[in-house]
GROMACS .gro file of C-alpha atoms in nm:
model
  325
    1UNK     CA    1   0.001  -0.002  -0.009
    2UNK     CA    2   0.297   0.246   0.064
    3UNK     CA    3   0.410   0.215  -0.280
    4UNK     CA    4   0.074   0.320  -0.419
    5UNK     CA    5   0.059   0.615  -0.188
    6UNK     CA    6   0.411   0.738  -0.252
    7UNK     CA    7   0.331   0.753  -0.619
    8UNK     CA    8   0.070   1.013  -0.613
    9UNK     CA    9   0.241   1.320  -0.643
   10UNK     CA   10   0.061   1.650  -0.705
   11UNK     CA   11  -0.269   1.648  -0.865
   12UNK     CA   12  -0.372   1.896  -1.110
   13UNK     CA   13  -0.658   2.046  -0.909
   14UNK     CA   14  -0.589   2.264  -0.622
   15UNK     CA   15  -0.933   2.304  -0.455
   16UNK     CA   16  -0.824   2.573  -0.228
   17UNK     CA   17  -0.695   2.787  -0.507
   18UNK     CA   18  -0.868   3.101  -0.615
   19UNK     CA   19  -0.876   3.030  -0.982
   20UNK     CA   20  -1.110   3.204  -1.213
   21UNK     CA   21  -1.452   3.069  -1.223
   22UNK     CA   22  -1.385   2.813  -0.926
   23UNK     CA   23  -1.490   2.812  -0.569
   24UNK     CA   24  -1.468   2.550  -0.271
   25UNK     CA   25  -1.739   2.317  -0.218
   26UNK     CA   26  -1.844   2.037   0.011
   27UNK     CA   27  -1.630   1.726  -0.058
   28UNK     CA   28  -1.840   1.498   0.132
   29UNK     CA   29  -2.221   1.404   0.122
   30UNK     CA   30  -2.464   1.261   0.326
   31UNK     CA   31  -2.545   0.892   0.192
   32UNK     CA   32  -2.754   0.610   0.364
   33UNK     CA   33  -2.693   0.762   0.696
   34UNK     CA   34  -2.323   0.808   0.655
   35UNK     CA   35  -2.092   1.095   0.575
   36UNK     CA   36  -1.894   1.005   0.276
   37UNK     CA   37  -1.662   1.104  -0.001
   38UNK     CA   38  -1.871   1.261  -0.290
   39UNK     CA   39  -1.660   1.084  -0.542
   40UNK     CA   40  -1.694   0.706  -0.468
   41UNK     CA   41  -1.468   0.442  -0.564
   42UNK     CA   42  -1.620   0.263  -0.872
   43UNK     CA   43  -1.520  -0.110  -0.832
   44UNK     CA   44  -1.582  -0.245  -1.170
   45UNK     CA   45  -1.217  -0.177  -1.228
   46UNK     CA   46  -1.114  -0.455  -0.971
   47UNK     CA   47  -1.209  -0.701  -1.235
   48UNK     CA   48  -1.009  -0.814  -1.537
   49UNK     CA   49  -1.212  -0.614  -1.778
   50UNK     CA   50  -1.492  -0.378  -1.786
   51UNK     CA   51  -1.652  -0.533  -1.512
   52UNK     CA   52  -1.575  -0.903  -1.609
   53UNK     CA   53  -1.360  -1.162  -1.498
   54UNK     CA   54  -1.073  -1.218  -1.237
   55UNK     CA   55  -0.796  -0.957  -1.254
   56UNK     CA   56  -0.442  -1.087  -1.347
   57UNK     CA   57  -0.315  -0.992  -0.989
   58UNK     CA   58  -0.594  -0.988  -0.728
   59UNK     CA   59  -0.355  -0.884  -0.473
   60UNK     CA   60  -0.258  -0.573  -0.669
   61UNK     CA   61  -0.633  -0.477  -0.714
   62UNK     CA   62  -0.700  -0.521  -0.320
   63UNK     CA   63  -0.391  -0.290  -0.257
   64UNK     CA   64  -0.526  -0.026  -0.488
   65UNK     CA   65  -0.853  -0.046  -0.301
   66UNK     CA   66  -0.659  -0.010   0.025
   67UNK     CA   67  -0.468   0.284  -0.093
   68UNK     CA   68  -0.783   0.451  -0.215
   69UNK     CA   69  -0.945   0.428   0.111
   70UNK     CA   70  -0.632   0.544   0.286
   71UNK     CA   71  -0.624   0.845   0.031
   72UNK     CA   72  -0.991   0.945   0.164
   73UNK     CA   73  -1.240   0.729  -0.027
   74UNK     CA   74  -1.504   0.643   0.231
   75UNK     CA   75  -1.766   0.513  -0.027
   76UNK     CA   76  -1.712   0.209  -0.244
   77UNK     CA   77  -1.959   0.103  -0.497
   78UNK     CA   78  -2.004  -0.243  -0.667
   79UNK     CA   79  -2.252  -0.475  -0.771
   80UNK     CA   80  -2.307  -0.849  -0.788
   81UNK     CA   81  -2.286  -0.872  -1.173
   82UNK     CA   82  -1.944  -0.728  -1.166
   83UNK     CA   83  -1.723  -1.024  -1.227
   84UNK     CA   84  -1.993  -1.184  -1.159
   85UNK     CA   85  -1.898  -1.189  -0.803
   86UNK     CA   86  -1.530  -1.097  -0.833
   87UNK     CA   87  -1.567  -0.732  -0.739
   88UNK     CA   88  -1.754  -0.807  -0.416
   89UNK     CA   89  -1.535  -1.079  -0.324
   90UNK     CA   90  -1.210  -0.878  -0.355
   91UNK     CA   91  -1.385  -0.592  -0.186
   92UNK     CA   92  -1.456  -0.826   0.117
   93UNK     CA   93  -1.103  -0.987   0.121
   94UNK     CA   94  -0.957  -0.625   0.136
   95UNK     CA   95  -1.197  -0.435   0.385
   96UNK     CA   96  -1.396  -0.702   0.559
   97UNK     CA   97  -1.649  -0.560   0.804
   98UNK     CA   98  -1.469  -0.234   0.876
   99UNK     CA   99  -1.716   0.050   0.940
  100UNK     CA  100  -1.525   0.338   0.829
  101UNK     CA  101  -1.620   0.268   0.470
  102UNK     CA  102  -1.957   0.282   0.324
  103UNK     CA  103  -2.001  -0.029   0.091
  104UNK     CA  104  -2.287  -0.017  -0.158
  105UNK     CA  105  -2.381  -0.286  -0.373
  106UNK     CA  106  -2.652  -0.380  -0.627
  107UNK     CA  107  -2.891  -0.691  -0.714
  108UNK     CA  108  -3.110  -0.769  -0.998
  109UNK     CA  109  -2.907  -0.789  -1.298
  110UNK     CA  110  -2.759  -1.104  -1.481
  111UNK     CA  111  -2.417  -1.127  -1.622
  112UNK     CA  112  -2.409  -1.441  -1.845
  113UNK     CA  113  -2.110  -1.339  -2.065
  114UNK     CA  114  -1.858  -1.077  -2.105
  115UNK     CA  115  -2.078  -0.874  -2.345
  116UNK     CA  116  -2.438  -0.990  -2.206
  117UNK     CA  117  -2.645  -0.841  -1.933
  118UNK     CA  118  -3.002  -0.942  -1.829
  119UNK     CA  119  -3.263  -0.830  -1.577
  120UNK     CA  120  -3.409  -1.070  -1.307
  121UNK     CA  121  -3.611  -0.951  -1.026
  122UNK     CA  122  -3.783  -1.259  -0.934
  123UNK     CA  123  -3.783  -1.240  -0.543
  124UNK     CA  124  -3.630  -1.570  -0.494
  125UNK     CA  125  -3.329  -1.476  -0.701
  126UNK     CA  126  -3.294  -1.143  -0.521
  127UNK     CA  127  -3.308  -1.316  -0.173
  128UNK     CA  128  -3.010  -1.576  -0.294
  129UNK     CA  129  -2.805  -1.273  -0.423
  130UNK     CA  130  -2.847  -1.062  -0.101
  131UNK     CA  131  -2.722  -1.360   0.065
  132UNK     CA  132  -2.440  -1.423  -0.156
  133UNK     CA  133  -2.346  -1.053  -0.161
  134UNK     CA  134  -2.305  -1.055   0.233
  135UNK     CA  135  -2.107  -1.369   0.214
  136UNK     CA  136  -1.860  -1.223  -0.061
  137UNK     CA  137  -1.853  -0.881   0.112
  138UNK     CA  138  -1.771  -1.041   0.448
  139UNK     CA  139  -2.022  -0.796   0.605
  140UNK     CA  140  -2.274  -0.814   0.881
  141UNK     CA  141  -2.492  -0.573   0.673
  142UNK     CA  142  -2.498  -0.424   0.332
  143UNK     CA  143  -2.481  -0.030   0.401
  144UNK     CA  144  -2.675   0.068   0.086
  145UNK     CA  145  -2.843  -0.180  -0.133
  146UNK     CA  146  -2.956  -0.082  -0.483
  147UNK     CA  147  -3.198  -0.250  -0.701
  148UNK     CA  148  -2.967  -0.268  -1.002
  149UNK     CA  149  -3.258  -0.263  -1.268
  150UNK     CA  150  -3.646  -0.281  -1.230
  151UNK     CA  151  -3.766  -0.580  -1.395
  152UNK     CA  152  -4.086  -0.501  -1.601
  153UNK     CA  153  -4.182  -0.870  -1.561
  154UNK     CA  154  -4.231  -0.863  -1.202
  155UNK     CA  155  -4.441  -0.643  -0.965
  156UNK     CA  156  -4.209  -0.362  -0.838
  157UNK     CA  157  -4.377  -0.390  -0.472
  158UNK     CA  158  -4.251  -0.779  -0.487
  159UNK     CA  159  -3.886  -0.659  -0.592
  160UNK     CA  160  -3.857  -0.369  -0.354
  161UNK     CA  161  -4.024  -0.608  -0.094
  162UNK     CA  162  -3.756  -0.840  -0.076
  163UNK     CA  163  -3.479  -0.530  -0.010
  164UNK     CA  164  -3.715  -0.408   0.248
  165UNK     CA  165  -3.736  -0.745   0.420
  166UNK     CA  166  -3.372  -0.772   0.414
  167UNK     CA  167  -3.358  -0.427   0.575
  168UNK     CA  168  -3.604  -0.537   0.855
  169UNK     CA  169  -3.412  -0.818   0.947
  170UNK     CA  170  -3.089  -0.618   0.956
  171UNK     CA  171  -2.927  -0.755   0.641
  172UNK     CA  172  -2.947  -0.414   0.471
  173UNK     CA  173  -2.891  -0.051   0.611
  174UNK     CA  174  -3.061   0.167   0.312
  175UNK     CA  175  -3.225   0.097  -0.027
  176UNK     CA  176  -3.149   0.247  -0.346
  177UNK     CA  177  -3.282   0.200  -0.698
  178UNK     CA  178  -3.080   0.215  -1.030
  179UNK     CA  179  -3.176   0.373  -1.370
  180UNK     CA  180  -3.564   0.432  -1.273
  181UNK     CA  181  -3.759   0.627  -1.554
  182UNK     CA  182  -3.964   0.913  -1.403
  183UNK     CA  183  -4.271   0.712  -1.369
  184UNK     CA  184  -4.091   0.412  -1.207
  185UNK     CA  185  -3.947   0.665  -0.951
  186UNK     CA  186  -4.301   0.789  -0.863
  187UNK     CA  187  -4.387   0.405  -0.806
  188UNK     CA  188  -4.069   0.362  -0.615
  189UNK     CA  189  -4.131   0.674  -0.379
  190UNK     CA  190  -4.489   0.551  -0.301
  191UNK     CA  191  -4.358   0.177  -0.202
  192UNK     CA  192  -4.055   0.302  -0.035
  193UNK     CA  193  -4.061   0.670   0.115
  194UNK     CA  194  -3.727   0.641   0.262
  195UNK     CA  195  -3.547   0.584  -0.056
  196UNK     CA  196  -3.180   0.657   0.040
  197UNK     CA  197  -3.058   0.718  -0.329
  198UNK     CA  198  -3.072   0.664  -0.692
  199UNK     CA  199  -2.789   0.572  -0.912
  200UNK     CA  200  -2.822   0.638  -1.283
  201UNK     CA  201  -2.609   0.734  -1.586
  202UNK     CA  202  -2.505   1.101  -1.621
  203UNK     CA  203  -2.220   1.284  -1.760
  204UNK     CA  204  -2.159   1.630  -1.936
  205UNK     CA  205  -2.216   1.421  -2.269
  206UNK     CA  206  -2.492   1.206  -2.140
  207UNK     CA  207  -2.760   1.416  -1.973
  208UNK     CA  208  -3.077   1.227  -2.045
  209UNK     CA  209  -3.121   1.179  -1.658
  210UNK     CA  210  -3.061   1.531  -1.581
  211UNK     CA  211  -3.408   1.620  -1.505
  212UNK     CA  212  -3.424   1.294  -1.269
  213UNK     CA  213  -3.129   1.436  -1.100
  214UNK     CA  214  -3.276   1.785  -1.058
  215UNK     CA  215  -3.606   1.644  -0.921
  216UNK     CA  216  -3.418   1.431  -0.662
  217UNK     CA  217  -3.221   1.747  -0.567
  218UNK     CA  218  -3.534   1.926  -0.496
  219UNK     CA  219  -3.651   1.615  -0.284
  220UNK     CA  220  -3.332   1.596  -0.114
  221UNK     CA  221  -3.233   1.238  -0.216
  222UNK     CA  222  -2.882   1.187  -0.319
  223UNK     CA  223  -2.845   1.136  -0.706
  224UNK     CA  224  -2.542   0.905  -0.765
  225UNK     CA  225  -2.383   0.946  -1.120
  226UNK     CA  226  -2.232   0.632  -1.273
  227UNK     CA  227  -2.003   0.679  -1.574
  228UNK     CA  228  -1.951   1.034  -1.481
  229UNK     CA  229  -1.644   1.085  -1.676
  230UNK     CA  230  -1.632   1.136  -2.074
  231UNK     CA  231  -1.439   0.799  -2.118
  232UNK     CA  232  -1.696   0.621  -2.323
  233UNK     CA  233  -1.983   0.653  -2.525
  234UNK     CA  234  -1.852   0.880  -2.797
  235UNK     CA  235  -1.657   0.803  -3.131
  236UNK     CA  236  -1.294   0.822  -3.086
  237UNK     CA  237  -1.266   1.129  -3.300
  238UNK     CA  238  -1.543   1.319  -3.118
  239UNK     CA  239  -1.382   1.221  -2.786
  240UNK     CA  240  -1.042   1.349  -2.899
  241UNK     CA  241  -1.189   1.698  -3.003
  242UNK     CA  242  -1.393   1.699  -2.682
  243UNK     CA  243  -1.101   1.630  -2.450
  244UNK     CA  244  -0.890   1.890  -2.626
  245UNK     CA  245  -1.149   2.144  -2.572
  246UNK     CA  246  -1.222   2.047  -2.221
  247UNK     CA  247  -0.851   2.038  -2.133
  248UNK     CA  248  -0.847   2.409  -2.267
  249UNK     CA  249  -1.126   2.507  -2.041
  250UNK     CA  250  -0.975   2.319  -1.747
  251UNK     CA  251  -0.655   2.474  -1.795
  252UNK     CA  252  -0.811   2.821  -1.730
  253UNK     CA  253  -0.933   2.697  -1.400
  254UNK     CA  254  -0.668   2.454  -1.272
  255UNK     CA  255  -0.854   2.155  -1.368
  256UNK     CA  256  -0.786   1.846  -1.598
  257UNK     CA  257  -1.042   1.733  -1.844
  258UNK     CA  258  -1.168   1.468  -1.615
  259UNK     CA  259  -1.175   1.685  -1.301
  260UNK     CA  260  -1.383   1.941  -1.494
  261UNK     CA  261  -1.638   1.675  -1.616
  262UNK     CA  262  -1.672   1.586  -1.233
  263UNK     CA  263  -1.691   1.951  -1.123
  264UNK     CA  264  -1.952   2.033  -1.382
  265UNK     CA  265  -2.191   1.758  -1.229
  266UNK     CA  266  -2.123   1.861  -0.864
  267UNK     CA  267  -2.204   2.236  -0.963
  268UNK     CA  268  -2.522   2.159  -1.172
  269UNK     CA  269  -2.657   1.919  -0.910
  270UNK     CA  270  -2.552   2.028  -0.557
  271UNK     CA  271  -2.664   1.720  -0.386
  272UNK     CA  272  -2.490   1.464  -0.650
  273UNK     CA  273  -2.256   1.231  -0.591
  274UNK     CA  274  -2.060   1.022  -0.839
  275UNK     CA  275  -1.872   0.681  -0.892
  276UNK     CA  276  -1.567   0.654  -1.075
  277UNK     CA  277  -1.299   0.395  -1.083
  278UNK     CA  278  -0.955   0.353  -1.226
  279UNK     CA  279  -0.651   0.120  -1.209
  280UNK     CA  280  -0.447   0.426  -1.121
  281UNK     CA  281  -0.429   0.579  -0.770
  282UNK     CA  282  -0.311   0.900  -0.913
  283UNK     CA  283  -0.620   0.921  -1.132
  284UNK     CA  284  -0.832   0.835  -0.817
  285UNK     CA  285  -0.685   1.096  -0.635
  286UNK     CA  286  -0.732   1.369  -0.889
  287UNK     CA  287  -1.087   1.253  -0.920
  288UNK     CA  288  -1.156   1.288  -0.520
  289UNK     CA  289  -0.985   1.628  -0.539
  290UNK     CA  290  -1.266   1.730  -0.798
  291UNK     CA  291  -1.514   1.670  -0.551
  292UNK     CA  292  -1.431   2.000  -0.374
  293UNK     CA  293  -1.465   2.223  -0.679
  294UNK     CA  294  -1.729   2.424  -0.804
  295UNK     CA  295  -1.778   2.616  -1.130
  296UNK     CA  296  -1.954   2.935  -1.165
  297UNK     CA  297  -2.228   2.978  -1.424
  298UNK     CA  298  -1.995   3.111  -1.689
  299UNK     CA  299  -1.767   2.808  -1.668
  300UNK     CA  300  -2.062   2.568  -1.673
  301UNK     CA  301  -2.212   2.730  -1.982
  302UNK     CA  302  -1.868   2.736  -2.144
  303UNK     CA  303  -1.828   2.357  -2.085
  304UNK     CA  304  -2.191   2.301  -2.211
  305UNK     CA  305  -2.141   2.500  -2.536
  306UNK     CA  306  -1.837   2.301  -2.606
  307UNK     CA  307  -2.005   1.971  -2.565
  308UNK     CA  308  -2.295   2.093  -2.784
  309UNK     CA  309  -2.043   2.219  -3.061
  310UNK     CA  310  -1.871   1.885  -3.080
  311UNK     CA  311  -2.100   1.632  -2.984
  312UNK     CA  312  -2.421   1.790  -3.106
  313UNK     CA  313  -2.715   1.532  -3.130
  314UNK     CA  314  -2.507   1.229  -3.133
  315UNK     CA  315  -2.650   0.997  -2.887
  316UNK     CA  316  -2.440   0.853  -2.593
  317UNK     CA  317  -2.357   0.483  -2.704
  318UNK     CA  318  -2.201   0.255  -2.450
  319UNK     CA  319  -2.080   0.029  -2.724
  320UNK     CA  320  -1.785   0.297  -2.778
  321UNK     CA  321  -1.582   0.152  -2.455
  322UNK     CA  322  -1.414   0.357  -2.197
  323UNK     CA  323  -1.050   0.430  -2.167
  324UNK     CA  324  -0.841   0.174  -1.959
  325UNK     CA  325  -0.659   0.372  -1.722
   0.00000   0.00000   0.00000
């Protein structure tokens, strides 16, 4: 772990600076009854690929996680489908039942192959997966458990009911949902008034959940952005142009392109958090520093104008993979 922390060096952002268009913001957020880092450790990168398979060096993956926690990550986000089961197992082996880190996981998605996903919300399956997640994570209780996707073939009350049963018996601390539509969120809030969080796709180039995030902000329910960095979803030529422009804007406020992308989320949605992963501790620390940055409206507008000029109406497409950092 010491070798990781010694290699961090000086990150690009200095959140205490008085750079143009930048002010200091809250680096932490209240999530599921815990005060945690606004940027969470996205644990898909503990696997061999993009959430699939055993890493070549499991010990190094666990060392990276421990170094990230030492560097200030107090929120770790995973899912049973990552691996499948690999990410949860490595988190459990590294962190065990320690109570100074909020560990969130998700159930309700299938992972039959590296390039295949499915949804399964049958109550018996969800009960099984909660039991397996507890075993792999080596925890007495899952701090925050998300329904990974809502299965349209199963009544939502039955799906949430399993998570509520687990909470009632003490296996789960708080309940969240991932990627609900606006109508589904209405139903979720009726069935689960104590909803702790919603996790959905959001980035400066993928803003289709922006209205959902704004609504949750008004309700005081944390919105957690996944894939918050501009690392996937665009064709390579668009991404190159956009990174150059975000880098240019970022230089004027003392941020890297990735930091600027995260700061945009926290500036537009003040109660939002984000989960971002990397195999580089330097990148992880730089992401964490962006949690304390708020952009003024002029910089926000400049970022959005750059995205509009380069990306236009091109839809976000996850088939264009993220960078391998």
